[in-house]
Tab-separated table of C-alpha atoms and ligand atoms in Angstrom:
chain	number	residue	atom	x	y	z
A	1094	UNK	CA	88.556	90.717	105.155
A	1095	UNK	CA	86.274	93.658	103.875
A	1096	UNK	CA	87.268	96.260	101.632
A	1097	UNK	CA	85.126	99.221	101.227
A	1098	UNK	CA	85.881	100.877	98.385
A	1099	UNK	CA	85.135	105.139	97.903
A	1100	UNK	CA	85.651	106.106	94.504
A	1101	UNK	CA	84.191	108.667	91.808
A	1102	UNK	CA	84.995	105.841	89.060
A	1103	UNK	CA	83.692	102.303	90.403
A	1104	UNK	CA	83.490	100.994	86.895
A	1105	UNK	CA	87.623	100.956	87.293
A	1106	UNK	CA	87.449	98.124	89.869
A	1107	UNK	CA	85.224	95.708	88.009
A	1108	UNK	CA	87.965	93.416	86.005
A	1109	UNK	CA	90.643	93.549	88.922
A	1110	UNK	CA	88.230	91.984	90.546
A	1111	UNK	CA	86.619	89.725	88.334
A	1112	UNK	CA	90.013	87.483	87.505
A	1113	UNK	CA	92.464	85.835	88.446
A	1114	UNK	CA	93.361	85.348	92.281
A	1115	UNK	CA	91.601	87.644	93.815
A	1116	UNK	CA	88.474	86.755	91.383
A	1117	UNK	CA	88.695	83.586	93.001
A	1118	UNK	CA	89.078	85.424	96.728
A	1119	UNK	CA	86.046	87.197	96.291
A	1120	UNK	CA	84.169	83.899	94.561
A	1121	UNK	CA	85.431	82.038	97.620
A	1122	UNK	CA	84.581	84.285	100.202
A	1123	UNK	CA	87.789	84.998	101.523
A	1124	UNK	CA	87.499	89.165	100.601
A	1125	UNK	CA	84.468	91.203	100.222
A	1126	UNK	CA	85.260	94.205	98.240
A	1127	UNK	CA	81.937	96.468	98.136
A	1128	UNK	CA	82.913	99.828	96.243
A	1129	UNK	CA	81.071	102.795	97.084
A	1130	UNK	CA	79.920	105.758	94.574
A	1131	UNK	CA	80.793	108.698	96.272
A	1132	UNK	CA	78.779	110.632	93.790
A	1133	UNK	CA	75.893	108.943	95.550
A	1134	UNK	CA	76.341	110.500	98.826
A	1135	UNK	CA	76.196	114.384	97.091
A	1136	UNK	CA	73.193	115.650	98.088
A	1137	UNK	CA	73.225	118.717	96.621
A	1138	UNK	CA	71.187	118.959	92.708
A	1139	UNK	CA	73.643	118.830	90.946
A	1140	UNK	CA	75.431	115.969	92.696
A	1141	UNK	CA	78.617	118.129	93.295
A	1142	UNK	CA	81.449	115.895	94.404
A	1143	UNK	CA	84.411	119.112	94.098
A	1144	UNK	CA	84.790	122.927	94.114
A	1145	UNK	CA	87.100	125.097	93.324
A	1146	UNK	CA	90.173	125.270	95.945
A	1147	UNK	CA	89.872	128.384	98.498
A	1148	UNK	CA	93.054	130.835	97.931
A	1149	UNK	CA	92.775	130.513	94.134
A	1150	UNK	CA	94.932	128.157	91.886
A	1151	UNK	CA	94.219	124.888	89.459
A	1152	UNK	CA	91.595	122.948	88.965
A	1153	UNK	CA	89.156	121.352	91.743
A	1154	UNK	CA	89.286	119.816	94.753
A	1155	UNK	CA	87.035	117.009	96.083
A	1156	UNK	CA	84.118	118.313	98.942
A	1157	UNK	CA	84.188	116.756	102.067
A	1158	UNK	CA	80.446	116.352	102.932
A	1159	UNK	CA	79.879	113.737	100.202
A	1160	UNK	CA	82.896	111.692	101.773
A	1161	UNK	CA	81.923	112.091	104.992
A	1162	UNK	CA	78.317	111.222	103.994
A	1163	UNK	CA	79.441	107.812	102.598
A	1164	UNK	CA	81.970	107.083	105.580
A	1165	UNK	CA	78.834	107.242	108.045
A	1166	UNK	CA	76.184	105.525	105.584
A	1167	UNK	CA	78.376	102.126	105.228
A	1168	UNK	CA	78.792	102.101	109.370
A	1169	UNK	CA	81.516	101.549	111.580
A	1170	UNK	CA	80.902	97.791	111.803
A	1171	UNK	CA	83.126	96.097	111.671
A	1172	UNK	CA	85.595	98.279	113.048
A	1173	UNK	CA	87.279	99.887	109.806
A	1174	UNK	CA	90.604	101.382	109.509
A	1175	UNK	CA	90.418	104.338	107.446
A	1176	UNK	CA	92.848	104.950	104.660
A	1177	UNK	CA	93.148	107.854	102.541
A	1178	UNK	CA	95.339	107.265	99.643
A	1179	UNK	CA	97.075	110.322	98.353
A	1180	UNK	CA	101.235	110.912	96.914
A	1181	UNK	CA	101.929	112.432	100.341
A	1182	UNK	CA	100.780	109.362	102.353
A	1183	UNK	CA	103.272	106.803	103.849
A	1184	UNK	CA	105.014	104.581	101.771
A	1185	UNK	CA	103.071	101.587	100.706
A	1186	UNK	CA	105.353	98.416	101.213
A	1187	UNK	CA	104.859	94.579	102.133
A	1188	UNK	CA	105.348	95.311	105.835
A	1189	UNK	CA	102.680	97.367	105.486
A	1190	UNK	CA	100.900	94.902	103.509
A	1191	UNK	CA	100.917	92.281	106.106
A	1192	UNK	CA	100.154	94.596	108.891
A	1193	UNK	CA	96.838	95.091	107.127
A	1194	UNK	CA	96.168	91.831	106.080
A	1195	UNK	CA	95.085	91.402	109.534
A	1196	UNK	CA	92.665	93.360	109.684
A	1197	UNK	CA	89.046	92.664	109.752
A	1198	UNK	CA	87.970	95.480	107.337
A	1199	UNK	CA	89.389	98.774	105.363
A	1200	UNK	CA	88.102	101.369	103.856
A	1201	UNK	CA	90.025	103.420	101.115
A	1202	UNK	CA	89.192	106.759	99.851
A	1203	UNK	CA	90.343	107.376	96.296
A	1204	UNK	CA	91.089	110.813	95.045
A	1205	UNK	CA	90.786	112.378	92.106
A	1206	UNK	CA	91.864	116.113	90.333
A	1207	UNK	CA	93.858	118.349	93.094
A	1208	UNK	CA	93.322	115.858	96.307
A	1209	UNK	CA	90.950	115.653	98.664
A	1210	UNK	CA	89.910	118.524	100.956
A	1211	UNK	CA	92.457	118.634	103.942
A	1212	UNK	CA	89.783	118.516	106.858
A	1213	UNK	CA	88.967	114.619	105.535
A	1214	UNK	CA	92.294	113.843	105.831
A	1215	UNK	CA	92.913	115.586	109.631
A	1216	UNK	CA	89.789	114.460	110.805
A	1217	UNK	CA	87.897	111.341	109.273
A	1218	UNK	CA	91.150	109.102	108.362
A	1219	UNK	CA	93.626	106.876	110.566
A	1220	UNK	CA	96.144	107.328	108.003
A	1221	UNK	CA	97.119	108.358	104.332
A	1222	UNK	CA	99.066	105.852	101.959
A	1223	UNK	CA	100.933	106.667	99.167
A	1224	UNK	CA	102.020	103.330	96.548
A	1225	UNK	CA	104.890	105.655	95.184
A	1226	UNK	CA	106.796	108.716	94.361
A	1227	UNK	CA	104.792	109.595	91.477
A	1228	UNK	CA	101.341	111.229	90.848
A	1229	UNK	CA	98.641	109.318	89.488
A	1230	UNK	CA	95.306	111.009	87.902
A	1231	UNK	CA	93.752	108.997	90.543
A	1232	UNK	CA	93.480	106.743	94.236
A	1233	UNK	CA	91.296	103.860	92.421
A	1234	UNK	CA	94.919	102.209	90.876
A	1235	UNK	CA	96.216	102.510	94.120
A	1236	UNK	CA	93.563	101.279	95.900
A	1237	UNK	CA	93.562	98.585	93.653
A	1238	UNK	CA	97.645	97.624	94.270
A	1239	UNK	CA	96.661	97.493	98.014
A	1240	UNK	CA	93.540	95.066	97.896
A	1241	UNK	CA	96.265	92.966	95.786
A	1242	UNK	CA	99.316	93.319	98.123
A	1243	UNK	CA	97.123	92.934	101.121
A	1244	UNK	CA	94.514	89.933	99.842
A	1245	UNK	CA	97.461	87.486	98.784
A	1246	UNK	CA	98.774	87.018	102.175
A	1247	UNK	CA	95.468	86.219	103.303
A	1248	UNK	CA	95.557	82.785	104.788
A	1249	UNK	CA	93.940	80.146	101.449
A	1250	UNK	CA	94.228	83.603	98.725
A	1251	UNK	CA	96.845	82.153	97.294
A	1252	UNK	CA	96.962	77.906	96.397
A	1253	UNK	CA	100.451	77.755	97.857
A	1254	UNK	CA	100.626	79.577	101.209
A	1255	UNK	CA	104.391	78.860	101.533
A	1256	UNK	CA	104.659	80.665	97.822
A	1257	UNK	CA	103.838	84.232	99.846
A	1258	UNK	CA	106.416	83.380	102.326
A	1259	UNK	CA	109.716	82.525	99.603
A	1260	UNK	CA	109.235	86.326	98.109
A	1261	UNK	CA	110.956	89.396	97.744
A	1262	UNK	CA	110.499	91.861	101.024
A	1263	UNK	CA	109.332	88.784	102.931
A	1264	UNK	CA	112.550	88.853	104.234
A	1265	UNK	CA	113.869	92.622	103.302
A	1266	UNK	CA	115.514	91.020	100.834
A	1267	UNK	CA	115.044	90.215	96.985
A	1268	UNK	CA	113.947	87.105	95.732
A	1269	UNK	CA	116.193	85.126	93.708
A	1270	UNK	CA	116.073	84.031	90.173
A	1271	UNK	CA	113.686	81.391	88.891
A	1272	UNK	CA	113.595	79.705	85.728
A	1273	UNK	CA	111.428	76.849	83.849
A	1274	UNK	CA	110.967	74.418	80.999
A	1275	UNK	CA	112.727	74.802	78.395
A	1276	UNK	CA	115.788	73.638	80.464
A	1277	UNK	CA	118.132	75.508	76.984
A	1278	UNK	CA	116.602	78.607	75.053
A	1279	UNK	CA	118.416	80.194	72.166
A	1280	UNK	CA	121.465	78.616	73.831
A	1281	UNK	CA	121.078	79.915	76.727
A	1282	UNK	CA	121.031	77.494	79.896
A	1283	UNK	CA	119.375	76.909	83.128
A	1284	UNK	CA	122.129	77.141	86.060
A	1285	UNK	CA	122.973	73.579	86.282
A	1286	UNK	CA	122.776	73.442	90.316
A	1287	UNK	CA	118.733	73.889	89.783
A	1288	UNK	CA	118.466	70.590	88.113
A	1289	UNK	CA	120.749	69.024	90.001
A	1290	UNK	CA	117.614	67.627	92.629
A	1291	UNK	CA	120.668	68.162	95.606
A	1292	UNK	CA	118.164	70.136	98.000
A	1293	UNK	CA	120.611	71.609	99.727
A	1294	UNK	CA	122.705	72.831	97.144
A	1295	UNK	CA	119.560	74.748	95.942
A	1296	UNK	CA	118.778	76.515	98.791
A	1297	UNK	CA	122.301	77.629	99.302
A	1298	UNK	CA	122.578	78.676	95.354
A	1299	UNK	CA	119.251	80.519	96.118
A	1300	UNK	CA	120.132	82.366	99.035
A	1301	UNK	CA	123.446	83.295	97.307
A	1302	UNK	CA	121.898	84.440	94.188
A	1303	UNK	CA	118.956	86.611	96.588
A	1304	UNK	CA	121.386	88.465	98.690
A	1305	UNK	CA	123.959	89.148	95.446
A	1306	UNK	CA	120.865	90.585	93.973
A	1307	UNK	CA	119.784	92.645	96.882
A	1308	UNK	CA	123.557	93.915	97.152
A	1309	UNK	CA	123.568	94.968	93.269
A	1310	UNK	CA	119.800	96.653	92.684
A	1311	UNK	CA	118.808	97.441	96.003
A	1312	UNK	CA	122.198	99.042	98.043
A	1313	UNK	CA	119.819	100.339	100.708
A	1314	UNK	CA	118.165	96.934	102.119
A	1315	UNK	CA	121.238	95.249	101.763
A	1316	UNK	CA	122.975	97.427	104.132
A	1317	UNK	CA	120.538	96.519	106.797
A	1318	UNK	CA	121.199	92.830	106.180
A	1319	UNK	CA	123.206	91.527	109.392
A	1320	UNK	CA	124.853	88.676	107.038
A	1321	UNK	CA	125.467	85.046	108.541
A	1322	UNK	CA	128.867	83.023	108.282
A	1323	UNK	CA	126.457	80.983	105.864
A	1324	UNK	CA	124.926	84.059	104.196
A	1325	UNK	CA	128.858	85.136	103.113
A	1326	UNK	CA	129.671	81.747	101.860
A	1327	UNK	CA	126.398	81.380	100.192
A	1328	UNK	CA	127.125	84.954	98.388
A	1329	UNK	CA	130.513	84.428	97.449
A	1330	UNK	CA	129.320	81.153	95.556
A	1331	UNK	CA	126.986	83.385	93.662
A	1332	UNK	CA	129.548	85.854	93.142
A	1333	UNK	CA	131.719	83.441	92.043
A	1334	UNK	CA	129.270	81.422	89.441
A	1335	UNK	CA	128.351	85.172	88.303
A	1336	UNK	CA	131.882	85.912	87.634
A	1337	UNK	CA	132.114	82.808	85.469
A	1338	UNK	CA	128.998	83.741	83.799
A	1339	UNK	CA	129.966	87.237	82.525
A	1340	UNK	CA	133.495	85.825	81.521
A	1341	UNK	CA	131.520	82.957	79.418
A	1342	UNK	CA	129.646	85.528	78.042
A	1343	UNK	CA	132.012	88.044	76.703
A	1344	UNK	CA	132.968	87.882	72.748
A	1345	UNK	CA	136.271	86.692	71.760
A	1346	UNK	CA	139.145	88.862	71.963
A	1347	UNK	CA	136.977	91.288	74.617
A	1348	UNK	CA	139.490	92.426	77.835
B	1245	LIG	N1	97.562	117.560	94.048
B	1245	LIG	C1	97.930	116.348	94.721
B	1245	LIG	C2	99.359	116.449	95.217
B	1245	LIG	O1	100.167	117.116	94.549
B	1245	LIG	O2	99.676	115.845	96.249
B	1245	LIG	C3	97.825	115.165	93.772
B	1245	LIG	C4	96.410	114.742	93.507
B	1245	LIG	S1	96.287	113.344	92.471
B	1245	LIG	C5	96.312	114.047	90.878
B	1245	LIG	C6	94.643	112.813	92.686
B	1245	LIG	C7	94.450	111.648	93.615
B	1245	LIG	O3	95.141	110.521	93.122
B	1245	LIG	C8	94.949	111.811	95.029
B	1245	LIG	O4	94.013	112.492	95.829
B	1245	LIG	C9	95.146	110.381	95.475
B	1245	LIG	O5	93.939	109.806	95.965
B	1245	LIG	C10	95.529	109.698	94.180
B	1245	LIG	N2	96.983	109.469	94.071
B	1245	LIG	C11	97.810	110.068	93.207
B	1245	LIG	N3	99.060	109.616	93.337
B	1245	LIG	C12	99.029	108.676	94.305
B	1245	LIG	C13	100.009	107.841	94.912
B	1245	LIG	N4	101.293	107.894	94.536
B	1245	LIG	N5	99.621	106.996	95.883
B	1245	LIG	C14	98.329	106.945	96.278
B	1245	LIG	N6	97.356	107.712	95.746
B	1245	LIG	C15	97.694	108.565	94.771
């Protein structure tokens, strides 16, 4: 997979890039992340990358020509689907992730100040992305959460490719808890099933524990969920061992 990168600020994308997992991804081959100046592609004397908005108001807007420029100088080979990142794009979310993990290449157009002039986004994009209801000073963190999202469910990213498929949204559903050495900390204890080596036990404990947890922080999914005659009894074991847990854990004398 290729990531092409346009940003006013490529010095942002340097460490990301440089550790961890996806150091390794791009050490191994497996992404190519090439990050563009769009500065670069100003040709103006001053190198102008924004202007003041038509109609009046605050602060600056980013051109399109130097955009546009950099779009045709890094070529339409291999075929690239275009992103624009911006707060008023769709959604950002691990279906979205996988959808474009399988794609041969991306490009993604940071932002910065007001936005990006409008005509970019009508006619030089296949679609705008948003990671969240908030506003950011800039696309290059966003960017950056995508190549992320989208690099770890690329087939050998990761050194466990089952690891990608046990997780939160994989499902639309949360993950459930994990826990590891020390087996007692400060008193408190690891659930006793998980040590228990009975496979099947697990599983159930963990599917219990992952739909009790959608149900309680995120209402919305789990109303979706079309819940198996295993799913219920797996939840009300959770419910159950939960109940237990918060009555163990009230003080003496409590109601
Ligand atoms: N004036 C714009 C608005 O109200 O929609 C916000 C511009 S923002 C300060 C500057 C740039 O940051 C955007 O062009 C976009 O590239 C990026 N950005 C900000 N928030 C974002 C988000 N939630 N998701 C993706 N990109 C974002």
């Amino acid at each position: 997979m290729i990531f092409d990168i346009l940003s006013l600020f490529p010095g942002m994308f340097v460490s990301p890039l440089s550790d961890s997992i996806l150091g390794k991804a791009v050490e191994r081959g497996l992404i190519s992340v090439r990050v563009h100046n769009i500065r670069s592609y100003a040709r103006d004397k001053h190198q102008m990358t924004d202007d003041r908005p038509f109609g009046g108001g605050e602060g600056m807007v980013m051109k399109p020509e130097p955009i546009v420029s950099a779009l045709r100088a890094i070529g339409p080979e291999p075929r690239p689907r275009i992103i624009l990142l911006s707060p008023q794009g769709k959604l950002f979310d691990q279906r979205a992730a996988r959808r474009l993990s399988g794609l041969p290449r991306l490009i993604l157009i940071c932002g910065r100040y007001e936005g990006v002039d409008e005509r970019v986004a009508r006619h030089f994009v296949d679609e705008e992305i948003s990671i969240g209801d908030y506003v950011l000073t800039g696309g290059e963190l966003a960017a950056m959460v995508m190549v992320d999202a989208i690099t770890r469910l690329i087939p050998g990213v990761l050194g466990n490719d089952l690891s990608a498929e046990a997780e939160s949204f994989v499902e639309p559903i949360l993950e459930y808890p994990q826990y590891t050495r020390p087996q007692e900390f400060q008193g408190y204890k690891v659930p006793e099933i998980l040590l228990s080596g009975h496979h099947a036990a697990i599983q159930k404990w963990r599917r219990g524990y992952a739909l009790l947890r959608t149900r309680q922080r995120r209402p919305d999914l789990f109303a979706r969920l079309e819940l198996t005659a295993v799913d219920r009894e797996c939840l009300g074991l959770a419910e159950e061992e939960e109940a237990g847990a918060v009555r163990r854990s009230k003080p003496e004398g409590a109601g």
